XYZ file of C-alpha atoms in Angstrom:
645
model
C 13.480 16.180 -25.044
C 15.813 18.035 -27.412
C 18.391 16.068 -29.380
C 20.520 18.545 -31.334
C 24.282 18.490 -31.625
C 24.474 21.494 -29.321
C 22.330 19.764 -26.714
C 24.554 16.674 -26.865
C 27.651 18.861 -26.608
C 26.293 20.601 -23.497
C 25.501 17.312 -21.740
C 28.766 15.579 -22.633
C 30.923 18.570 -21.674
C 29.209 18.919 -18.306
C 29.462 15.180 -17.669
C 33.171 15.088 -18.547
C 34.090 18.009 -16.308
C 32.097 16.710 -13.343
C 33.665 13.279 -13.752
C 37.182 14.753 -13.886
C 36.563 16.879 -10.779
C 35.205 13.853 -8.895
C 38.293 11.790 -9.811
C 40.746 14.492 -8.724
C 40.672 13.479 -5.063
C 41.268 9.827 -5.947
C 44.162 10.672 -8.248
C 45.806 12.641 -5.456
C 45.955 9.420 -3.420
C 47.356 7.163 -6.151
C 47.847 6.479 -9.833
C 44.696 6.517 -11.971
C 43.674 3.471 -13.964
C 45.313 3.293 -17.371
C 42.020 3.853 -19.157
C 41.490 7.067 -17.192
C 44.799 8.810 -17.861
C 43.748 10.496 -21.092
C 40.229 11.614 -20.007
C 41.699 13.011 -16.796
C 44.346 14.928 -18.711
C 41.936 16.245 -21.344
C 38.899 16.460 -18.999
C 36.927 14.718 -21.717
C 35.204 11.328 -21.570
C 34.355 11.418 -25.255
C 36.303 11.229 -28.492
C 36.602 13.446 -31.569
C 33.404 13.759 -33.580
C 32.804 11.168 -36.298
C 32.572 12.827 -39.727
C 29.446 12.178 -41.789
C 31.246 9.787 -44.165
C 32.382 7.661 -41.229
C 28.806 7.432 -39.897
C 27.538 6.493 -43.376
C 30.223 3.842 -43.651
C 28.969 2.323 -40.386
C 25.398 2.347 -41.711
C 26.526 0.636 -44.904
C 28.359 -2.007 -42.875
C 25.275 -2.623 -40.745
C 22.841 -2.375 -43.653
C 20.519 0.099 -41.919
C 20.234 3.771 -41.030
C 21.028 4.497 -37.376
C 18.400 5.954 -35.038
C 18.471 9.765 -34.771
C 19.825 10.241 -31.240
C 22.690 7.746 -31.639
C 23.551 9.216 -35.036
C 23.653 12.756 -33.603
C 25.734 11.531 -30.663
C 28.366 10.069 -33.001
C 28.552 13.395 -34.825
C 29.580 14.967 -31.492
C 31.621 12.137 -29.906
C 32.674 8.929 -31.647
C 32.200 6.757 -28.545
C 32.158 7.350 -24.788
C 34.014 6.288 -21.653
C 32.343 5.612 -18.286
C 28.703 5.513 -19.350
C 27.380 5.150 -15.829
C 29.178 2.935 -13.366
C 29.395 -0.328 -15.283
C 30.147 0.485 -18.940
C 33.765 1.572 -19.313
C 33.722 2.027 -23.080
C 30.695 2.619 -25.288
C 30.965 1.944 -29.002
C 31.613 4.560 -31.635
C 31.629 3.905 -35.363
C 34.363 1.254 -35.052
C 32.938 -0.757 -32.165
C 29.199 -1.041 -32.934
C 28.257 -4.570 -34.069
C 25.248 -6.842 -34.358
C 24.794 -8.893 -31.197
C 23.255 -11.944 -32.965
C 22.316 -13.539 -29.622
C 25.969 -14.346 -29.014
C 25.312 -15.257 -25.384
C 22.211 -17.373 -26.075
C 20.037 -15.172 -23.870
C 16.914 -15.524 -26.001
C 16.365 -18.880 -24.322
C 15.829 -17.163 -20.992
C 14.237 -13.798 -21.812
C 11.328 -13.837 -21.999
C 11.285 -17.639 -22.119
C 8.580 -19.581 -23.922
C 5.836 -17.471 -25.467
C 2.177 -18.410 -25.123
C -1.273 -16.905 -25.593
C -0.804 -14.774 -22.478
C 2.470 -13.237 -23.653
C 2.380 -9.463 -24.112
C 3.565 -7.527 -27.181
C 6.575 -6.496 -25.089
C 7.349 -10.173 -24.468
C 7.367 -10.801 -28.225
C 9.623 -7.788 -28.811
C 12.069 -8.990 -26.198
C 12.052 -12.519 -27.608
C 13.457 -11.331 -30.927
C 15.636 -8.538 -29.585
C 18.703 -10.661 -28.823
C 19.095 -11.777 -32.421
C 18.549 -8.448 -34.151
C 20.008 -5.838 -31.723
C 23.067 -3.649 -32.209
C 25.584 -4.129 -29.395
C 27.182 -0.940 -28.052
C 29.120 -2.130 -25.007
C 32.804 -2.609 -25.805
C 34.246 -2.794 -22.274
C 31.930 -3.283 -19.310
C 31.305 -5.151 -16.093
C 29.438 -7.874 -18.033
C 26.717 -5.331 -18.828
C 25.104 -5.594 -22.267
C 23.945 -2.401 -23.998
C 21.761 -3.230 -27.005
C 19.982 -0.959 -29.519
C 16.889 -2.732 -30.866
C 15.801 -1.917 -34.456
C 12.615 -3.911 -33.852
C 11.412 -1.605 -31.056
C 11.002 1.776 -32.780
C 8.918 4.811 -31.788
C 7.213 7.386 -34.010
C 10.374 9.511 -34.135
C 12.390 6.577 -35.448
C 14.231 6.057 -32.174
C 15.339 2.524 -31.304
C 14.860 1.335 -27.747
C 17.945 0.490 -25.692
C 18.005 -2.622 -23.501
C 20.606 -3.262 -20.801
C 21.183 -6.473 -18.882
C 23.884 -8.054 -16.736
C 23.991 -11.578 -15.237
C 24.507 -10.068 -11.782
C 21.361 -7.961 -12.120
C 18.998 -10.900 -11.414
C 16.143 -9.310 -13.313
C 14.719 -8.835 -16.783
C 16.457 -6.413 -19.146
C 15.918 -2.720 -18.482
C 14.370 -0.765 -21.352
C 15.053 2.855 -22.329
C 13.008 4.542 -25.049
C 16.005 5.819 -27.005
C 19.781 6.130 -26.932
C 19.432 9.677 -25.569
C 17.153 8.443 -22.790
C 19.739 5.781 -21.955
C 22.601 8.292 -21.817
C 20.600 10.692 -19.639
C 19.977 7.786 -17.255
C 23.681 6.910 -17.226
C 24.556 10.518 -16.412
C 22.185 10.369 -13.457
C 23.668 6.998 -12.459
C 27.133 8.594 -12.443
C 25.819 11.266 -10.070
C 24.115 8.700 -7.849
C 27.269 6.602 -7.544
C 29.408 9.651 -6.821
C 27.082 10.699 -3.986
C 27.388 7.202 -2.484
C 31.156 7.298 -2.859
C 31.346 10.702 -1.163
C 29.245 9.447 1.758
C 31.529 6.439 2.227
C 34.780 8.356 2.006
C 33.766 11.594 3.660
C 34.624 13.548 0.521
C 32.538 16.243 -1.175
C 30.797 15.910 -4.537
C 29.447 19.323 -5.449
C 28.986 21.164 -8.720
C 26.415 23.236 -10.567
C 24.236 20.174 -11.208
C 24.129 19.073 -7.564
C 23.368 22.633 -6.451
C 20.530 22.907 -8.970
C 19.067 19.600 -7.827
C 19.288 20.586 -4.163
C 17.510 23.857 -4.944
C 14.806 21.831 -6.716
C 14.434 19.665 -3.588
C 13.861 22.789 -1.482
C 11.203 23.957 -3.937
C 9.574 20.513 -3.950
C 9.346 20.564 -0.164
C 7.376 23.814 -0.240
C 5.212 22.510 -3.078
C 4.394 19.402 -1.028
C 3.442 21.421 2.051
C 1.216 23.632 -0.115
C -0.666 20.578 -1.427
C 1.054 20.388 -4.831
C 2.221 16.869 -4.079
C 2.205 15.521 -7.648
C 4.520 18.288 -8.801
C 6.684 17.754 -5.722
C 6.818 13.984 -6.271
C 8.009 14.394 -9.863
C 10.741 16.831 -8.822
C 11.848 14.587 -5.976
C 11.889 11.496 -8.215
C 14.381 13.236 -10.506
C 16.468 14.332 -7.532
C 16.441 10.751 -6.228
C 17.797 9.554 -9.578
C 20.701 11.979 -9.068
C 21.249 10.563 -5.569
C 20.521 13.798 -3.737
C 20.639 12.962 -0.017
C 17.358 14.541 1.162
C 15.223 13.631 -1.826
C 14.485 9.975 -1.014
C 13.355 10.657 2.564
C 10.984 13.369 1.367
C 9.659 11.362 -1.553
C 9.087 8.264 0.601
C 6.669 10.249 2.764
C 4.568 11.028 -0.310
C 4.814 7.452 -1.576
C 3.701 5.946 1.753
C 0.659 8.200 2.018
C -0.275 7.097 -1.504
C -0.323 3.498 -0.255
C 3.117 2.416 -1.479
C 5.307 0.315 0.813
C 7.845 -1.343 -1.507
C 11.338 0.108 -0.981
C 9.980 2.834 1.317
C 12.730 3.353 3.900
C 12.636 7.131 4.593
C 16.336 7.386 3.775
C 18.206 9.708 6.111
C 15.229 10.171 8.438
C 14.723 6.794 10.107
C 18.007 6.978 12.046
C 17.703 10.687 12.883
C 16.508 11.167 16.500
C 14.333 14.113 15.410
C 12.257 12.010 13.018
C 12.317 8.634 14.778
C 8.916 9.096 16.501
C 7.294 9.811 13.128
C 8.843 7.449 10.581
C 10.206 4.455 12.524
C 6.706 3.316 13.653
C 5.615 3.314 9.997
C 8.552 1.120 8.984
C 8.032 -1.267 11.870
C 4.247 -1.420 11.449
C 4.814 -2.799 7.956
C 7.352 -5.235 9.444
C 4.696 -6.466 11.902
C 1.866 -6.449 9.355
C 3.724 -8.821 7.043
C 4.176 -11.248 9.921
C 7.956 -11.065 10.166
C 9.478 -12.375 13.373
C 12.611 -11.171 15.086
C 13.811 -7.702 15.883
C 14.393 -4.641 13.778
C 14.689 -5.156 10.014
C 18.388 -4.597 9.205
C 17.781 -2.197 6.303
C 15.577 0.187 8.271
C 18.127 1.832 10.617
C 21.536 1.475 8.953
C 23.290 4.302 10.803
C 21.249 4.562 13.976
C 22.775 5.218 17.373
C 22.234 2.876 20.310
C 19.695 5.318 21.743
C 17.698 5.359 18.503
C 17.774 1.558 18.317
C 16.539 1.294 21.901
C 13.655 3.636 21.062
C 12.857 1.584 17.968
C 12.870 -1.637 20.000
C 10.274 -0.114 22.321
C 8.109 0.982 19.401
C 8.320 -2.507 17.878
C 7.189 -4.038 21.158
C 4.218 -1.649 21.375
C 3.192 -2.434 17.801
C 3.241 -6.169 18.460
C 1.276 -5.739 21.679
C -1.225 -3.402 20.022
C -0.467 -0.556 22.447
C 1.225 1.877 20.054
C -0.453 5.302 19.763
C 0.478 8.057 17.330
C 0.769 11.477 18.950
C 1.331 15.005 17.676
C 1.666 18.465 19.193
C -0.795 21.327 19.232
C -4.273 21.494 17.675
C -3.554 18.629 15.301
C -2.506 16.434 18.215
C -5.803 17.160 19.955
C -7.640 16.238 16.753
C -5.719 12.951 16.655
C -6.958 12.042 20.130
C -10.540 12.962 19.238
C -10.374 10.991 16.000
C -8.979 7.922 17.764
C -11.892 7.968 20.198
C -14.315 8.133 17.270
C -12.556 5.363 15.346
C -12.458 2.965 18.301
C -16.273 2.912 18.320
C -16.641 2.471 14.560
C -17.163 6.106 13.565
C -14.343 6.025 11.020
C -15.835 8.578 8.625
C -16.293 11.039 11.485
C -12.727 10.343 12.606
C -11.418 11.171 9.138
C -13.476 14.381 9.069
C -11.867 15.375 12.377
C -8.351 14.752 11.070
C -9.014 16.441 7.738
C -10.348 19.604 9.376
C -7.205 19.870 11.504
C -4.665 19.219 8.734
C -3.937 22.932 8.085
C -2.886 23.177 11.763
C -0.320 20.367 11.435
C 3.292 21.420 11.934
C 6.425 19.473 10.882
C 8.978 18.188 13.367
C 11.746 19.784 11.302
C 12.631 20.849 7.773
C 12.357 17.450 6.077
C 8.937 16.541 7.469
C 6.114 16.812 4.909
C 3.016 15.284 6.509
C 1.735 13.356 9.556
C 3.085 10.123 8.134
C 3.022 8.482 11.579
C -0.774 8.166 11.318
C -0.156 5.158 9.059
C 1.251 3.193 12.018
C -1.580 3.878 14.462
C -3.676 0.702 14.945
C -6.956 2.643 14.905
C -6.172 5.609 12.659
C -3.881 3.918 10.158
C -6.679 1.976 8.418
C -8.475 5.279 7.767
C -5.690 6.424 5.405
C -6.861 4.807 2.190
C -5.199 5.747 -1.097
C -7.945 8.278 -1.839
C -7.644 9.835 1.597
C -3.862 9.797 1.364
C -4.162 11.876 -1.804
C -6.605 14.199 -0.052
C -4.225 14.597 2.880
C -1.311 15.389 0.575
C -3.407 17.837 -1.452
C -4.416 19.788 1.678
C -2.100 22.744 2.457
C -0.277 22.255 5.756
C 2.213 23.978 8.033
C 0.826 27.430 7.264
C 1.502 27.176 3.524
C -0.947 28.905 1.167
C -2.934 26.745 -1.192
C -6.350 25.478 -2.217
C -8.130 22.926 -0.050
C -9.227 19.970 -2.196
C -12.833 18.763 -2.319
C -13.472 16.048 0.278
C -13.407 12.410 -0.709
C -16.627 10.429 -0.409
C -17.388 8.759 2.915
C -16.623 5.046 3.025
C -19.589 3.836 5.068
C -22.978 3.441 3.402
C -25.886 4.596 5.527
C -28.109 2.216 7.411
C -27.915 -1.567 7.624
C -28.789 -2.919 4.172
C -25.164 -3.335 3.071
C -24.925 -6.336 5.410
C -27.231 -8.283 3.063
C -24.741 -7.969 0.201
C -21.628 -9.278 1.945
C -18.067 -8.496 0.902
C -17.551 -7.695 -2.808
C -16.174 -10.631 -4.761
C -16.869 -13.211 -2.039
C -19.729 -15.625 -1.379
C -22.212 -14.138 1.048
C -21.487 -15.189 4.640
C -23.747 -15.535 7.631
C -23.814 -12.762 10.210
C -25.696 -11.764 13.317
C -25.883 -8.566 15.306
C -27.525 -6.853 18.239
C -28.674 -3.246 18.538
C -29.198 -1.935 22.073
C -30.907 1.344 22.874
C -29.737 3.740 25.564
C -26.441 1.931 26.202
C -22.851 3.018 25.522
C -20.539 0.374 24.038
C -18.605 0.208 27.310
C -21.799 -0.967 29.019
C -22.286 -4.002 26.770
C -20.192 -6.544 28.754
C -22.507 -6.178 31.750
C -25.598 -6.649 29.564
C -24.676 -9.315 27.010
C -21.276 -10.618 28.169
C -20.585 -14.221 29.077
C -20.310 -15.096 32.757
C -17.219 -13.465 34.212
C -16.952 -10.848 31.454
C -16.462 -7.420 32.980
C -14.859 -5.338 30.245
C -14.348 -5.131 26.518
C -11.317 -6.726 24.934
C -8.736 -4.583 23.150
C -9.554 -3.410 19.609
C -8.905 -6.102 16.999
C -9.329 -6.623 13.283
C -11.892 -9.118 12.076
C -9.152 -11.698 11.483
C -7.585 -11.088 14.889
C -10.974 -11.377 16.588
C -11.594 -14.719 14.885
C -8.465 -16.068 16.594
C -9.580 -14.964 20.068
C -11.261 -17.522 22.359
C -14.882 -18.153 21.404
C -15.692 -19.901 24.678
C -15.547 -18.883 28.296
C -13.327 -21.173 30.427
C -16.304 -22.820 32.139
C -18.861 -22.607 29.301
C -21.084 -25.605 28.620
C -20.220 -27.683 25.530
C -23.602 -26.913 23.960
C -23.356 -23.152 24.456
C -23.243 -20.979 21.334
C -21.194 -18.011 22.550
C -20.272 -15.241 20.135
C -17.151 -13.111 19.818
C -18.672 -9.805 18.674
C -17.228 -6.459 17.603
C -18.914 -3.530 19.321
C -19.364 0.167 18.669
C -21.859 2.975 18.239
C -24.842 2.427 15.949
C -26.119 5.983 15.956
C -27.396 8.482 18.540
C -28.393 6.514 21.636
C -27.618 3.076 20.160
C -24.774 0.554 20.394
C -24.156 -2.529 18.268
C -22.513 -5.915 18.654
C -21.717 -7.675 15.360
C -20.383 -11.130 14.521
C -19.465 -12.115 10.956
C -19.567 -15.812 10.084
C -21.132 -17.063 13.350
C -19.792 -20.367 14.578
C -23.293 -21.478 15.568
C -26.330 -22.038 13.325
C -29.784 -20.593 13.694
C -32.290 -23.035 15.164
C -35.523 -21.317 16.135
C -36.508 -24.149 18.475
C -33.440 -23.558 20.657
C -32.615 -19.940 19.822
C -32.529 -17.333 22.555
C -30.981 -13.936 22.023
C -28.741 -12.161 24.574
C -30.891 -9.143 23.768
C -33.738 -10.485 25.906
C -31.780 -10.339 29.149
C -30.240 -6.999 28.167
C -33.645 -5.417 27.612
C -34.789 -6.631 31.019
C -32.035 -4.513 32.596
C -32.377 -1.404 30.439
C -36.117 -1.473 29.816
C -35.315 -0.168 26.343
C -35.450 -1.763 22.922
C -32.957 -4.499 22.029
C -32.855 -5.752 18.441
C -31.556 -9.096 17.179
C -30.782 -9.885 13.534
C -29.453 -13.215 12.269
C -28.855 -13.943 8.570
C -27.767 -17.375 7.389
C -27.383 -18.201 3.655
C -28.221 -21.651 2.445
C -25.412 -24.196 2.839
C -25.650 -27.789 1.694
C -28.988 -29.216 2.798
C -29.663 -26.381 5.227
C -32.030 -23.690 3.900
C -31.348 -19.992 4.174
C -32.956 -18.121 7.040
C -33.296 -14.513 8.113
C -34.517 -13.571 11.576
C -35.412 -10.249 13.186
C -36.716 -9.805 16.705
C -37.192 -6.813 18.993
C -37.314 -7.177 22.776
C -38.293 -4.762 25.525
C -38.425 -5.141 29.298
C -37.094 -8.697 29.012
C -39.825 -9.893 26.654
C -40.004 -10.360 22.925
C -42.083 -7.528 21.467
C -42.255 -8.842 17.907
C -40.311 -11.131 15.569
C -40.063 -12.046 11.910
C -38.402 -15.169 10.458
C -38.240 -16.319 6.848
C -36.515 -19.285 5.235
C -37.028 -18.148 1.671
C -40.408 -19.737 1.080
C -42.477 -18.812 4.113
C -42.452 -15.966 6.590
C -43.668 -16.312 10.145
C -44.302 -13.437 12.519
C -44.976 -13.022 16.205
C -46.370 -9.923 17.802
C -47.193 -6.592 16.186
C -44.514 -6.431 13.481
C -44.655 -2.937 11.919
C -46.052 -3.182 8.430
C -43.049 -1.293 7.022
C -40.775 -4.178 8.082
C -42.727 -6.892 6.298
C -41.303 -8.014 2.921
C -43.472 -6.787 0.030
C -45.906 -9.385 -1.327
C -44.373 -11.563 -4.014
C -40.796 -10.840 -3.024
C -40.086 -14.388 -1.965
C -41.292 -15.869 -5.239
C -38.697 -13.954 -7.233
C -35.172 -15.141 -7.994
C -32.859 -14.128 -5.155
C -36.000 -13.225 -3.253
C -34.648 -13.880 0.229
C -31.882 -11.345 -0.219
C -34.381 -8.830 -1.560
C -36.568 -9.402 1.472
C -33.564 -9.149 3.789
C -32.495 -5.846 2.246
C -36.034 -4.501 2.553
C -36.232 -5.403 6.243
C -32.796 -3.930 6.998
C -33.536 -0.699 5.123
C -36.855 -0.307 6.907
C -35.327 -1.136 10.299
C -32.550 1.439 9.840
C -35.132 4.085 8.924
C -37.454 3.074 11.763
C -34.762 3.212 14.477
C -32.301 5.716 12.912
C -29.428 3.237 13.276
C -26.461 2.164 11.203
C -23.608 -0.331 11.121
C -20.089 0.865 10.154
C -19.042 -1.379 7.267
C -15.496 -0.005 6.964
C -14.717 -0.433 10.662
C -16.154 -3.948 10.676
C -14.234 -5.077 7.601
C -11.011 -3.027 7.534
C -10.386 -1.456 10.919
C -10.179 -2.459 14.576
C -13.005 -2.567 17.097
C -13.341 -3.649 20.706
C -14.848 -7.119 21.135
C -16.893 -8.889 23.766
C -17.662 -12.568 24.328
C -21.430 -12.866 24.742
C -23.632 -15.201 26.701
C -25.132 -18.170 24.764
C -27.389 -17.625 21.775
C -29.232 -20.882 22.491
C -31.015 -22.373 25.449
C -29.751 -25.360 27.475
C -30.926 -28.828 26.427
C -34.330 -29.742 27.808
C -35.325 -33.109 29.278
C -34.475 -35.877 26.808
C -32.583 -33.513 24.463
C -28.949 -33.966 23.435
C -26.657 -31.512 21.656
C -23.950 -32.750 19.309
C -21.567 -29.888 18.623
C -18.791 -29.772 16.053
C -16.517 -26.800 16.531
C -13.512 -25.629 14.542
C -10.865 -24.676 17.068
C -8.810 -21.669 15.913
C -5.171 -22.647 15.397
C -5.991 -26.362 15.269
C -5.852 -28.457 12.073
C -8.821 -30.560 13.107
C -12.272 -30.258 14.686
C -13.368 -30.654 18.248
C -16.503 -32.752 18.763
C -18.428 -32.577 22.014
C -21.887 -33.757 22.971
């Protein structure tokens, strides 16, 4: 950033003239404020330049040399009026004075320092007592130059704070940076004023910013989203009407949600189908009750609000579906079908390949932002994929296609042995059924009366669904399992954190009955880490034609087998004597099983997306003569436990 006298003169002249032009309409309707009479007459917000001897006299009075940008400013204008919207008079050589913590603010910002305090906290703690105060007349806004916060060029940081701001002081790297920000604030406030009054605020600066917004739009469509985002951020700081709505689309696809409102688009009937679902999906995700959030549709018509109410209802019921026109719309439908069965990487590949065919709804539409609201496709848009989407040329714009991001799902089954990163390893169990589509699973493994799959649900949502059939026996260990495709010719049913516990004496897998119907292989895996006095256990069994073909069970010290277990599935000798040996053995079995059957489980879909679920038949046999079950079950939504025997 340049900081010569000529550069200051250019900025201050432009600012003064734009301010005077903006006030002209107000003056025509009444008398200007007394403080504004002279700057309106002279079209100058500043004052005559301070001669060098006057600046030196100020430095002698203060006992220090002034920072470069403030010193150069004084040599052009000895003070300033209307620095932004809340400082009416900024100090020149007469008004600058040491603040000396006159308001006692050091007690509150940053508060008490401790070992966790940052260097910035320590700087702020001493700032109030050593800073130079520049605000002379303001709306209770402090403007402080801090000689203790100095950069390599000798510039002092500027801090601003007002009691009505309800936040920590705002820092600017130099006086010039502060004044540039105040110039942009003036523009932003004038745009808001023009919108309220129906007036026009237009000049060379606004026209240049609007031209930059047009360029940024084309850059974004061509995949140059970082360049576009920077241009739009500057235009937003000037308050340009289109800039925020465009920039919010980029921000949301990068995973940002704070203060993302799609300004100017959310209440426009053209864009409602694309951006309103994204706003309302976040409203639903954060668990807010009630109707539309008041800030989302400030100027919407009754028709737009009625449409939004319908979208909100669909989102809460889980029936919302994102749609698009043309080839990209067809890819959306194909990708949704892949995602609903756990093939989330394939679904992303489908969307990515079709991105060049995407077309905007109108001029201010940058990307298929509505994908973020789709219950099945939204989870696919991670931050990395959002960047890939934005970097892919769209709408017929020329550009370079970025390299693809890495797939999210590891191959095979072994990842299940590791659990979720950063969490204790949980129990899990799953079934693999050969020659069956996921839609056929309710008839094969479903509890009595189950005829169809339940709607797709996240893992947390599935945990809240009923885990018992209405007429199930109190001893029955039914499972609420997510289902999907496990590879060519295979389906899976997976339950994290089973409510029941593995007991080989009473265990019976739903896979047995399923294999009797299909005649094909049906695999059961149950992993249970050690808890309390209960040892860890890992079980694998394969059934065919209604009979167990082979099985393997280990508790960490011994391994028992039944039937002709393939040698490749057996844990290597000595594995169980090593530290963490059971997990090593479990990983070995899962890796070998995945290779043997050419199957996989979709980790991302099971942990971050939505899958159909089914309530299975019991995983244990009924009590025999003289046997009694005592069951303790945690009832979802209940603070206590339900005990039945």
